[in-house]
Amino acid sequence: MNTTDILKSHDIKKTPGRIAIVKALQESELPLSENEIKTQMEEMYDRITFYRNMQVLTSAGIVHKIVIDNTLIKYGLSCDGKEHRHQNEHAHFYCEKCHSVVCLKEVRIPDYQLPSGYKLFDSDIIIKGACEKCSH
Amino acid sequence: MNTTDILKSHDIKKTPGRIAIVKALQESELPLSENEIKTQMEEMYDRITFYRNMQVLTSAGIVHKIVIDNTLIKYGLSCDGKEHRHQNEHAHFYCEKCHSVVCLKEVRIPDYQLPSGYKLFDSDIIIKGACEKCSH
DNA sequence: CTATATTTGCAACATTGTTTCACTTACAAC
DNA sequence: GTTGTAAGTGAAACAATGTTGCAAATATAG
């Protein structure tokens, strides 16, 4: 799906800032941090607008926020932004050597058995370690 | 195990700040945020010392840091601080209504099957939803 | 093209986390 | 106990991250 159609299908106005963010994520494969996105946006990046647009994009389910640690956040496209999806469907891996984050599509989120009365809205699995390139 | 023995058994000097942090966590059952611990420490709380002591306590495995979101962090005692334990053994639940965090001891961390070459150091499961009191 | 509701970008502020350095304290050796 | 020393503390200053209010700009429906 092309960048502007993703926004359109979610009833979100297509503004240059939002298009730039989604484009950066589409072109990257790996989830990106704010700084990595900023680099791609060049001079059109504005911190405040970025935060507000991320708020819009994540609550629409287009982008998911991957919180590795309080000082390290990555953003990834939610499976081509197909639909409203507030729940991650797979785990995320953080390489402590090269600091990259990858979506582990093969590690699915299980059906958790919560204590009675508890309701599940969303869940995240973060696995930390060394990726293939860095584990030698 | 009493507070000072926990520190002693990890070869960490027992200073008033550290004792106060561990005591606060021991008396609470639920994991606590920095502000909640600060309240219990009263006037002896110092922000810089707190961060440094948390660094020491978490890397010793006495306390584990539960990152719910980049702006919401809770700290919990690692199963009575029995031993060096850098890996959580259970999931954590965050109630989006009352903002409490509980350790879900019954939701164990599975053995993840990582792609070949990947090494696992640590992992976290965060489940967000509504707790028993708030889900009615 | 025009109207209007949304978005942007700036200033100012609030929170969170780190570094440096002089002073103090914990604790081991005596 | 007293003392020496390595470790911990707390203040100042800084850096990074996130939020709010408001006037100007702009995306889209009609």
mmCIF file of N, CA and C in Angstrom, chain B:
data_model
loop_
_atom_site.group_PDB
_atom_site.id
_atom_site.type_symbol
_atom_site.label_atom_id
_atom_site.label_comp_id
_atom_site.label_asym_id
_atom_site.label_seq_id
_atom_site.Cartn_x
_atom_site.Cartn_y
_atom_site.Cartn_z
ATOM 1 N N MET B 1 13.941 -12.678 54.496
ATOM 2 C CA MET B 1 15.288 -12.119 54.747
ATOM 3 C C MET B 1 15.164 -10.646 55.125
ATOM 4 N N ASN B 2 15.920 -10.210 56.092
ATOM 5 C CA ASN B 2 15.773 -8.800 56.479
ATOM 6 C C ASN B 2 16.588 -7.879 55.567
ATOM 7 N N THR B 3 16.223 -6.616 55.638
ATOM 8 C CA THR B 3 16.707 -5.653 54.663
ATOM 9 C C THR B 3 18.227 -5.601 54.570
ATOM 10 N N THR B 4 18.892 -5.497 55.685
ATOM 11 C CA THR B 4 20.336 -5.314 55.611
ATOM 12 C C THR B 4 21.055 -6.592 55.162
ATOM 13 N N ASP B 5 20.485 -7.756 55.481
ATOM 14 C CA ASP B 5 21.098 -9.002 55.023
ATOM 15 C C ASP B 5 21.053 -9.134 53.511
ATOM 16 N N ILE B 6 19.966 -8.627 52.912
ATOM 17 C CA ILE B 6 19.866 -8.679 51.452
ATOM 18 C C ILE B 6 21.036 -7.931 50.828
ATOM 19 N N LEU B 7 21.320 -6.751 51.352
ATOM 20 C CA LEU B 7 22.426 -5.959 50.813
ATOM 21 C C LEU B 7 23.761 -6.674 51.073
ATOM 22 N N LYS B 8 23.904 -7.152 52.295
ATOM 23 C CA LYS B 8 25.144 -7.809 52.685
ATOM 24 C C LYS B 8 25.454 -9.001 51.775
ATOM 25 N N SER B 9 24.429 -9.821 51.522
ATOM 26 C CA SER B 9 24.639 -11.036 50.739
ATOM 27 C C SER B 9 25.003 -10.735 49.290
ATOM 28 N N HIS B 10 24.822 -9.511 48.884
ATOM 29 C CA HIS B 10 25.206 -9.136 47.514
ATOM 30 C C HIS B 10 26.471 -8.290 47.511
ATOM 31 N N ASP B 11 27.111 -8.170 48.664
ATOM 32 C CA ASP B 11 28.339 -7.376 48.763
ATOM 33 C C ASP B 11 28.122 -5.923 48.385
ATOM 34 N N ILE B 12 27.013 -5.380 48.880
ATOM 35 C CA ILE B 12 26.708 -3.980 48.612
ATOM 36 C C ILE B 12 26.670 -3.265 49.951
ATOM 37 N N LYS B 13 27.347 -2.157 50.018
ATOM 38 C CA LYS B 13 27.399 -1.446 51.298
ATOM 39 C C LYS B 13 26.020 -0.990 51.717
ATOM 40 N N LYS B 14 25.724 -1.157 52.965
ATOM 41 C CA LYS B 14 24.387 -0.766 53.416
ATOM 42 C C LYS B 14 24.409 0.695 53.850
ATOM 43 N N THR B 15 23.808 1.483 53.014
ATOM 44 C CA THR B 15 23.731 2.917 53.294
ATOM 45 C C THR B 15 22.266 3.253 53.515
ATOM 46 N N PRO B 16 21.996 4.365 54.207
ATOM 47 C CA PRO B 16 20.607 4.700 54.544
ATOM 48 C C PRO B 16 19.696 4.752 53.315
ATOM 49 N N GLY B 17 20.205 5.322 52.212
ATOM 50 C CA GLY B 17 19.387 5.422 51.006
ATOM 51 C C GLY B 17 18.991 4.066 50.463
ATOM 52 N N ARG B 18 19.920 3.145 50.424
ATOM 53 C CA ARG B 18 19.637 1.824 49.882
ATOM 54 C C ARG B 18 18.679 1.044 50.778
ATOM 55 N N ILE B 19 18.919 1.160 52.078
ATOM 56 C CA ILE B 19 18.043 0.470 53.027
ATOM 57 C C ILE B 19 16.617 0.992 52.888
ATOM 58 N N ALA B 20 16.488 2.301 52.738
ATOM 59 C CA ALA B 20 15.153 2.893 52.629
ATOM 60 C C ALA B 20 14.437 2.409 51.379
ATOM 61 N N ILE B 21 15.165 2.297 50.269
ATOM 62 C CA ILE B 21 14.544 1.823 49.030
ATOM 63 C C ILE B 21 14.074 0.377 49.192
ATOM 64 N N VAL B 22 14.959 -0.473 49.675
ATOM 65 C CA VAL B 22 14.595 -1.889 49.810
ATOM 66 C C VAL B 22 13.450 -2.052 50.815
ATOM 67 N N LYS B 23 13.493 -1.311 51.924
ATOM 68 C CA LYS B 23 12.405 -1.378 52.919
ATOM 69 C C LYS B 23 11.075 -0.994 52.292
ATOM 70 N N ALA B 24 11.087 0.095 51.533
ATOM 71 C CA ALA B 24 9.842 0.547 50.900
ATOM 72 C C ALA B 24 9.274 -0.547 50.017
ATOM 73 N N LEU B 25 10.136 -1.205 49.257
ATOM 74 C CA LEU B 25 9.664 -2.260 48.357
ATOM 75 C C LEU B 25 9.196 -3.485 49.135
ATOM 76 N N GLN B 26 9.895 -3.794 50.239
ATOM 77 C CA GLN B 26 9.496 -4.959 51.039
ATOM 78 C C GLN B 26 8.135 -4.750 51.692
ATOM 79 N N GLU B 27 7.866 -3.506 52.084
ATOM 80 C CA GLU B 27 6.611 -3.236 52.799
ATOM 81 C C GLU B 27 5.425 -3.084 51.871
ATOM 82 N N SER B 28 5.685 -3.090 50.552
ATOM 83 C CA SER B 28 4.585 -2.740 49.664
ATOM 84 C C SER B 28 3.900 -3.890 48.934
ATOM 85 N N GLU B 29 4.559 -4.996 48.729
ATOM 86 C CA GLU B 29 3.978 -6.076 47.929
ATOM 87 C C GLU B 29 3.967 -5.722 46.440
ATOM 88 N N LEU B 30 3.316 -4.637 46.075
ATOM 89 C CA LEU B 30 3.292 -4.247 44.669
ATOM 90 C C LEU B 30 4.557 -3.499 44.301
ATOM 91 N N PRO B 31 4.997 -3.630 43.053
ATOM 92 C CA PRO B 31 6.101 -2.793 42.587
ATOM 93 C C PRO B 31 5.750 -1.316 42.706
ATOM 94 N N LEU B 32 6.759 -0.487 42.931
ATOM 95 C CA LEU B 32 6.520 0.938 43.159
ATOM 96 C C LEU B 32 7.251 1.789 42.138
ATOM 97 N N SER B 33 6.712 2.956 41.884
ATOM 98 C CA SER B 33 7.385 3.919 41.022
ATOM 99 C C SER B 33 8.357 4.743 41.859
ATOM 100 N N GLU B 34 9.200 5.511 41.179
ATOM 101 C CA GLU B 34 10.133 6.379 41.892
ATOM 102 C C GLU B 34 9.383 7.287 42.867
ATOM 103 N N ASN B 35 8.293 7.886 42.394
ATOM 104 C CA ASN B 35 7.548 8.803 43.261
ATOM 105 C C ASN B 35 6.943 8.112 44.476
ATOM 106 N N GLU B 36 6.496 6.894 44.281
ATOM 107 C CA GLU B 36 5.920 6.165 45.415
ATOM 108 C C GLU B 36 7.000 5.840 46.444
ATOM 109 N N ILE B 37 8.174 5.497 45.963
ATOM 110 C CA ILE B 37 9.279 5.221 46.892
ATOM 111 C C ILE B 37 9.714 6.508 47.573
ATOM 112 N N LYS B 38 9.781 7.566 46.794
ATOM 113 C CA LYS B 38 10.145 8.885 47.329
ATOM 114 C C LYS B 38 9.241 9.274 48.501
ATOM 115 N N THR B 39 7.936 9.034 48.356
ATOM 116 C CA THR B 39 6.985 9.356 49.419
ATOM 117 C C THR B 39 7.354 8.647 50.720
ATOM 118 N N GLN B 40 7.737 7.379 50.598
ATOM 119 C CA GLN B 40 8.087 6.632 51.800
ATOM 120 C C GLN B 40 9.425 7.069 52.385
ATOM 121 N N MET B 41 10.303 7.576 51.527
ATOM 122 C CA MET B 41 11.625 7.964 52.015
ATOM 123 C C MET B 41 11.609 9.326 52.682
ATOM 124 N N GLU B 42 10.539 10.088 52.407
ATOM 125 C CA GLU B 42 10.380 11.423 52.970
ATOM 126 C C GLU B 42 11.577 12.319 52.657
ATOM 127 N N GLU B 43 12.033 13.051 53.662
ATOM 128 C CA GLU B 43 13.022 14.101 53.377
ATOM 129 C C GLU B 43 14.410 13.552 53.038
ATOM 130 N N MET B 44 14.622 12.259 53.238
ATOM 131 C CA MET B 44 15.959 11.723 52.961
ATOM 132 C C MET B 44 16.143 11.397 51.480
ATOM 133 N N TYR B 45 15.064 11.586 50.692
ATOM 134 C CA TYR B 45 15.141 11.273 49.262
ATOM 135 C C TYR B 45 15.987 12.290 48.507
ATOM 136 N N ASP B 46 16.890 11.804 47.689
ATOM 137 C CA ASP B 46 17.669 12.661 46.794
ATOM 138 C C ASP B 46 17.657 12.001 45.414
ATOM 139 N N ARG B 47 17.242 12.773 44.414
ATOM 140 C CA ARG B 47 17.042 12.245 43.076
ATOM 141 C C ARG B 47 18.283 11.566 42.498
ATOM 142 N N ILE B 48 19.409 12.227 42.600
ATOM 143 C CA ILE B 48 20.635 11.693 42.016
ATOM 144 C C ILE B 48 21.046 10.395 42.705
ATOM 145 N N THR B 49 21.006 10.417 44.024
ATOM 146 C CA THR B 49 21.370 9.222 44.775
ATOM 147 C C THR B 49 20.412 8.076 44.476
ATOM 148 N N PHE B 50 19.142 8.432 44.333
ATOM 149 C CA PHE B 50 18.145 7.402 44.005
ATOM 150 C C PHE B 50 18.513 6.687 42.714
ATOM 151 N N TYR B 51 18.804 7.456 41.659
ATOM 152 C CA TYR B 51 19.143 6.825 40.376
ATOM 153 C C TYR B 51 20.368 5.942 40.510
ATOM 154 N N ARG B 52 21.371 6.442 41.220
ATOM 155 C CA ARG B 52 22.590 5.654 41.346
ATOM 156 C C ARG B 52 22.360 4.388 42.151
ATOM 157 N N ASN B 53 21.569 4.495 43.214
ATOM 158 C CA ASN B 53 21.305 3.301 44.014
ATOM 159 C C ASN B 53 20.456 2.296 43.246
ATOM 160 N N MET B 54 19.516 2.800 42.445
ATOM 161 C CA MET B 54 18.710 1.889 41.639
ATOM 162 C C MET B 54 19.577 1.151 40.632
ATOM 163 N N GLN B 55 20.537 1.842 40.081
ATOM 164 C CA GLN B 55 21.500 1.226 39.168
ATOM 165 C C GLN B 55 22.203 0.059 39.862
ATOM 166 N N VAL B 56 22.663 0.331 41.082
ATOM 167 C CA VAL B 56 23.363 -0.708 41.850
ATOM 168 C C VAL B 56 22.431 -1.870 42.181
ATOM 169 N N LEU B 57 21.239 -1.544 42.657
ATOM 170 C CA LEU B 57 20.313 -2.598 43.107
ATOM 171 C C LEU B 57 19.806 -3.446 41.951
ATOM 172 N N THR B 58 19.568 -2.803 40.799
ATOM 173 C CA THR B 58 19.073 -3.601 39.678
ATOM 174 C C THR B 58 20.189 -4.441 39.081
ATOM 175 N N SER B 59 21.402 -3.880 38.986
ATOM 176 C CA SER B 59 22.430 -4.707 38.361
ATOM 177 C C SER B 59 22.913 -5.796 39.296
ATOM 178 N N ALA B 60 22.608 -5.681 40.579
ATOM 179 C CA ALA B 60 22.899 -6.783 41.498
ATOM 180 C C ALA B 60 21.798 -7.825 41.462
ATOM 181 N N GLY B 61 20.657 -7.475 40.856
ATOM 182 C CA GLY B 61 19.560 -8.432 40.775
ATOM 183 C C GLY B 61 18.633 -8.413 41.982
ATOM 184 N N ILE B 62 18.833 -7.438 42.863
ATOM 185 C CA ILE B 62 17.967 -7.345 44.044
ATOM 186 C C ILE B 62 16.614 -6.761 43.652
ATOM 187 N N VAL B 63 16.668 -5.786 42.758
ATOM 188 C CA VAL B 63 15.458 -5.108 42.309
ATOM 189 C C VAL B 63 15.351 -5.291 40.802
ATOM 190 N N HIS B 64 14.157 -5.451 40.291
ATOM 191 C CA HIS B 64 14.024 -5.442 38.840
ATOM 192 C C HIS B 64 13.198 -4.238 38.407
ATOM 193 N N LYS B 65 13.598 -3.713 37.273
ATOM 194 C CA LYS B 65 12.987 -2.510 36.723
ATOM 195 C C LYS B 65 11.922 -2.957 35.738
ATOM 196 N N ILE B 66 10.712 -2.465 35.921
ATOM 197 C CA ILE B 66 9.604 -2.847 35.057
ATOM 198 C C ILE B 66 9.214 -1.623 34.237
ATOM 199 N N VAL B 67 9.541 -1.658 32.953
ATOM 200 C CA VAL B 67 9.289 -0.509 32.087
ATOM 201 C C VAL B 67 7.936 -0.703 31.409
ATOM 202 N N ILE B 68 6.939 -0.011 31.889
ATOM 203 C CA ILE B 68 5.601 -0.120 31.317
ATOM 204 C C ILE B 68 5.535 0.740 30.060
ATOM 205 N N ASP B 69 6.087 1.903 30.191
ATOM 206 C CA ASP B 69 6.128 2.846 29.090
ATOM 207 C C ASP B 69 7.302 3.761 29.396
ATOM 208 N N ASN B 70 7.701 4.574 28.433
ATOM 209 C CA ASN B 70 8.888 5.381 28.694
ATOM 210 C C ASN B 70 8.678 6.364 29.849
ATOM 211 N N THR B 71 7.424 6.698 30.143
ATOM 212 C CA THR B 71 7.170 7.630 31.243
ATOM 213 C C THR B 71 6.661 6.917 32.493
ATOM 214 N N LEU B 72 6.615 5.610 32.473
ATOM 215 C CA LEU B 72 6.097 4.900 33.651
ATOM 216 C C LEU B 72 6.952 3.683 33.958
ATOM 217 N N ILE B 73 7.712 3.807 35.027
ATOM 218 C CA ILE B 73 8.620 2.745 35.427
ATOM 219 C C ILE B 73 8.310 2.349 36.860
ATOM 220 N N LYS B 74 8.281 1.042 37.087
ATOM 221 C CA LYS B 74 8.068 0.560 38.451
ATOM 222 C C LYS B 74 9.246 -0.324 38.827
ATOM 223 N N TYR B 75 9.498 -0.409 40.126
ATOM 224 C CA TYR B 75 10.580 -1.247 40.616
ATOM 225 C C TYR B 75 10.013 -2.275 41.577
ATOM 226 N N GLY B 76 10.437 -3.508 41.429
ATOM 227 C CA GLY B 76 9.949 -4.558 42.310
ATOM 228 C C GLY B 76 11.096 -5.366 42.873
ATOM 229 N N LEU B 77 10.920 -5.899 44.061
ATOM 230 C CA LEU B 77 11.917 -6.794 44.621
ATOM 231 C C LEU B 77 11.927 -8.086 43.823
ATOM 232 N N SER B 78 13.115 -8.588 43.533
ATOM 233 C CA SER B 78 13.220 -9.830 42.766
ATOM 234 C C SER B 78 13.048 -11.030 43.684
ATOM 235 N N CYS B 79 11.783 -11.455 43.856
ATOM 236 C CA CYS B 79 11.525 -12.665 44.643
ATOM 237 C C CYS B 79 12.360 -12.716 45.920
ATOM 238 N N ASP B 80 12.153 -11.763 46.789
ATOM 239 C CA ASP B 80 12.851 -11.690 48.073
ATOM 240 C C ASP B 80 14.363 -11.537 47.929
ATOM 241 N N GLY B 81 14.787 -11.126 46.774
ATOM 242 C CA GLY B 81 16.205 -10.859 46.571
ATOM 243 C C GLY B 81 17.091 -12.040 46.863
ATOM 244 N N LYS B 82 16.582 -13.214 46.551
ATOM 245 C CA LYS B 82 17.307 -14.426 46.945
ATOM 246 C C LYS B 82 18.693 -14.522 46.329
ATOM 247 N N GLU B 83 18.787 -14.285 45.058
ATOM 248 C CA GLU B 83 20.092 -14.505 44.437
ATOM 249 C C GLU B 83 20.285 -13.612 43.217
ATOM 250 N N HIS B 84 21.442 -13.713 42.637
ATOM 251 C CA HIS B 84 21.702 -12.976 41.416
ATOM 252 C C HIS B 84 20.747 -13.487 40.348
ATOM 253 N N ARG B 85 19.952 -12.616 39.831
ATOM 254 C CA ARG B 85 18.935 -13.050 38.900
ATOM 255 C C ARG B 85 18.720 -11.895 37.924
ATOM 256 N N HIS B 86 19.286 -12.063 36.749
ATOM 257 C CA HIS B 86 19.180 -10.971 35.791
ATOM 258 C C HIS B 86 18.012 -11.166 34.852
ATOM 259 N N GLN B 87 17.324 -12.278 35.045
ATOM 260 C CA GLN B 87 16.240 -12.549 34.132
ATOM 261 C C GLN B 87 14.927 -12.694 34.880
ATOM 262 N N ASN B 88 13.959 -11.916 34.465
ATOM 263 C CA ASN B 88 12.636 -12.042 35.059
ATOM 264 C C ASN B 88 12.088 -13.423 34.778
ATOM 265 N N GLU B 89 11.342 -13.934 35.706
ATOM 266 C CA GLU B 89 10.800 -15.270 35.501
ATOM 267 C C GLU B 89 9.295 -15.250 35.274
ATOM 268 N N HIS B 90 8.702 -14.080 35.309
ATOM 269 C CA HIS B 90 7.244 -14.005 35.138
ATOM 270 C C HIS B 90 6.861 -12.695 34.456
ATOM 271 N N ALA B 91 5.598 -12.636 34.051
ATOM 272 C CA ALA B 91 5.099 -11.448 33.362
ATOM 273 C C ALA B 91 4.652 -10.375 34.355
ATOM 274 N N HIS B 92 4.486 -9.171 33.846
ATOM 275 C CA HIS B 92 3.979 -8.069 34.673
ATOM 276 C C HIS B 92 2.712 -7.503 34.057
ATOM 277 N N PHE B 93 1.793 -7.149 34.932
ATOM 278 C CA PHE B 93 0.504 -6.641 34.478
ATOM 279 C C PHE B 93 0.352 -5.186 34.900
ATOM 280 N N TYR B 94 -0.073 -4.376 33.934
ATOM 281 C CA TYR B 94 -0.302 -2.956 34.226
ATOM 282 C C TYR B 94 -1.773 -2.649 34.049
ATOM 283 N N CYS B 95 -2.396 -2.105 35.084
ATOM 284 C CA CYS B 95 -3.811 -1.741 34.991
ATOM 285 C C CYS B 95 -3.922 -0.318 34.465
ATOM 286 N N GLU B 96 -4.549 -0.179 33.328
ATOM 287 C CA GLU B 96 -4.650 1.142 32.703
ATOM 288 C C GLU B 96 -5.664 2.031 33.411
ATOM 289 N N LYS B 97 -6.425 1.474 34.306
ATOM 290 C CA LYS B 97 -7.404 2.282 35.045
ATOM 291 C C LYS B 97 -6.782 2.840 36.328
ATOM 292 N N CYS B 98 -6.248 1.949 37.154
ATOM 293 C CA CYS B 98 -5.732 2.415 38.455
ATOM 294 C C CYS B 98 -4.215 2.553 38.447
ATOM 295 N N HIS B 99 -3.591 2.250 37.312
ATOM 296 C CA HIS B 99 -2.149 2.441 37.126
ATOM 297 C C HIS B 99 -1.283 1.630 38.067
ATOM 298 N N SER B 100 -1.827 0.561 38.601
ATOM 299 C CA SER B 100 -0.999 -0.297 39.444
ATOM 300 C C SER B 100 -0.325 -1.365 38.587
ATOM 301 N N VAL B 101 0.748 -1.894 39.104
ATOM 302 C CA VAL B 101 1.478 -2.970 38.425
ATOM 303 C C VAL B 101 1.527 -4.160 39.369
ATOM 304 N N VAL B 102 1.241 -5.326 38.860
ATOM 305 C CA VAL B 102 1.378 -6.518 39.687
ATOM 306 C C VAL B 102 2.242 -7.540 38.964
ATOM 307 N N CYS B 103 2.970 -8.336 39.743
ATOM 308 C CA CYS B 103 3.723 -9.443 39.171
ATOM 309 C C CYS B 103 2.747 -10.586 38.968
ATOM 310 N N LEU B 104 2.688 -11.111 37.762
ATOM 311 C CA LEU B 104 1.815 -12.263 37.483
ATOM 312 C C LEU B 104 2.659 -13.525 37.572
ATOM 313 N N LYS B 105 2.828 -14.031 38.781
ATOM 314 C CA LYS B 105 3.723 -15.179 38.963
ATOM 315 C C LYS B 105 3.225 -16.398 38.197
ATOM 316 N N GLU B 106 1.895 -16.432 37.954
ATOM 317 C CA GLU B 106 1.347 -17.596 37.249
ATOM 318 C C GLU B 106 1.537 -17.511 35.748
ATOM 319 N N VAL B 107 1.933 -16.359 35.223
ATOM 320 C CA VAL B 107 2.226 -16.256 33.788
ATOM 321 C C VAL B 107 3.734 -16.317 33.620
ATOM 322 N N ARG B 108 4.233 -17.498 33.361
ATOM 323 C CA ARG B 108 5.672 -17.703 33.268
ATOM 324 C C ARG B 108 6.165 -17.317 31.884
ATOM 325 N N ILE B 109 7.446 -17.031 31.835
ATOM 326 C CA ILE B 109 8.058 -16.696 30.559
ATOM 327 C C ILE B 109 8.382 -17.986 29.822
ATOM 328 N N PRO B 110 7.893 -18.138 28.594
ATOM 329 C CA PRO B 110 8.157 -19.382 27.866
ATOM 330 C C PRO B 110 9.593 -19.443 27.349
ATOM 331 N N ASP B 111 9.983 -20.583 26.833
ATOM 332 C CA ASP B 111 11.281 -20.704 26.161
ATOM 333 C C ASP B 111 11.099 -20.261 24.722
ATOM 334 N N TYR B 112 11.610 -19.101 24.432
ATOM 335 C CA TYR B 112 11.426 -18.576 23.081
ATOM 336 C C TYR B 112 12.327 -19.303 22.087
ATOM 337 N N GLN B 113 11.788 -19.550 20.915
ATOM 338 C CA GLN B 113 12.591 -20.138 19.844
ATOM 339 C C GLN B 113 13.072 -19.003 18.952
ATOM 340 N N LEU B 114 14.303 -18.602 19.151
ATOM 341 C CA LEU B 114 14.830 -17.489 18.364
ATOM 342 C C LEU B 114 15.399 -17.997 17.045
ATOM 343 N N PRO B 115 15.474 -17.106 16.048
ATOM 344 C CA PRO B 115 16.124 -17.477 14.782
ATOM 345 C C PRO B 115 17.552 -17.900 15.062
ATOM 346 N N SER B 116 18.115 -18.730 14.181
ATOM 347 C CA SER B 116 19.438 -19.268 14.482
ATOM 348 C C SER B 116 20.478 -18.154 14.529
ATOM 349 N N GLY B 117 21.399 -18.264 15.461
ATOM 350 C CA GLY B 117 22.427 -17.253 15.626
ATOM 351 C C GLY B 117 22.077 -16.237 16.698
ATOM 352 N N TYR B 118 20.820 -16.112 17.019
ATOM 353 C CA TYR B 118 20.401 -15.133 18.030
ATOM 354 C C TYR B 118 20.642 -15.698 19.428
ATOM 355 N N LYS B 119 21.140 -14.841 20.335
ATOM 356 C CA LYS B 119 21.327 -15.253 21.716
ATOM 357 C C LYS B 119 20.419 -14.445 22.628
ATOM 358 N N LEU B 120 19.808 -15.085 23.590
ATOM 359 C CA LEU B 120 18.913 -14.406 24.519
ATOM 360 C C LEU B 120 19.627 -14.088 25.826
ATOM 361 N N PHE B 121 19.570 -12.833 26.254
ATOM 362 C CA PHE B 121 20.141 -12.459 27.547
ATOM 363 C C PHE B 121 19.046 -12.274 28.583
ATOM 364 N N ASP B 122 17.933 -11.687 28.148
ATOM 365 C CA ASP B 122 16.884 -11.289 29.093
ATOM 366 C C ASP B 122 15.597 -11.072 28.304
ATOM 367 N N SER B 123 14.472 -11.097 28.991
ATOM 368 C CA SER B 123 13.225 -10.804 28.292
ATOM 369 C C SER B 123 12.170 -10.296 29.256
ATOM 370 N N ASP B 124 11.203 -9.601 28.709
ATOM 371 C CA ASP B 124 10.133 -9.029 29.515
ATOM 372 C C ASP B 124 8.802 -9.238 28.833
ATOM 373 N N ILE B 125 7.782 -9.507 29.635
ATOM 374 C CA ILE B 125 6.412 -9.537 29.133
ATOM 375 C C ILE B 125 5.609 -8.503 29.916
ATOM 376 N N ILE B 126 5.036 -7.568 29.194
ATOM 377 C CA ILE B 126 4.172 -6.571 29.823
ATOM 378 C C ILE B 126 2.764 -6.775 29.282
ATOM 379 N N ILE B 127 1.821 -7.012 30.172
ATOM 380 C CA ILE B 127 0.426 -7.175 29.773
ATOM 381 C C ILE B 127 -0.347 -5.977 30.313
ATOM 382 N N LYS B 128 -1.068 -5.304 29.414
ATOM 383 C CA LYS B 128 -1.822 -4.119 29.833
ATOM 384 C C LYS B 128 -3.308 -4.426 29.777
ATOM 385 N N GLY B 129 -4.036 -3.920 30.735
ATOM 386 C CA GLY B 129 -5.472 -4.173 30.749
ATOM 387 C C GLY B 129 -6.109 -3.551 31.968
ATOM 388 N N ALA B 130 -7.126 -4.245 32.494
ATOM 389 C CA ALA B 130 -7.802 -3.764 33.692
ATOM 390 C C ALA B 130 -7.712 -4.855 34.748
ATOM 391 N N CYS B 131 -7.369 -4.457 35.954
ATOM 392 C CA CYS B 131 -7.223 -5.435 37.026
ATOM 393 C C CYS B 131 -8.605 -5.805 37.565
ATOM 394 N N GLU B 132 -8.618 -6.738 38.502
ATOM 395 C CA GLU B 132 -9.875 -7.260 39.011
ATOM 396 C C GLU B 132 -10.779 -6.138 39.528
ATOM 397 N N LYS B 133 -10.203 -5.243 40.315
ATOM 398 C CA LYS B 133 -11.006 -4.167 40.916
ATOM 399 C C LYS B 133 -11.579 -3.209 39.880
ATOM 400 N N CYS B 134 -10.835 -3.036 38.780
ATOM 401 C CA CYS B 134 -11.211 -1.992 37.811
ATOM 402 C C CYS B 134 -11.973 -2.516 36.601
ATOM 403 N N SER B 135 -12.167 -3.828 36.485
ATOM 404 C CA SER B 135 -12.726 -4.358 35.240
ATOM 405 C C SER B 135 -14.249 -4.516 35.289
ATOM 406 N N HIS B 136 -14.883 -3.944 36.294
ATOM 407 C CA HIS B 136 -16.346 -4.124 36.375
ATOM 408 C C HIS B 136 -17.111 -3.029 35.626
#
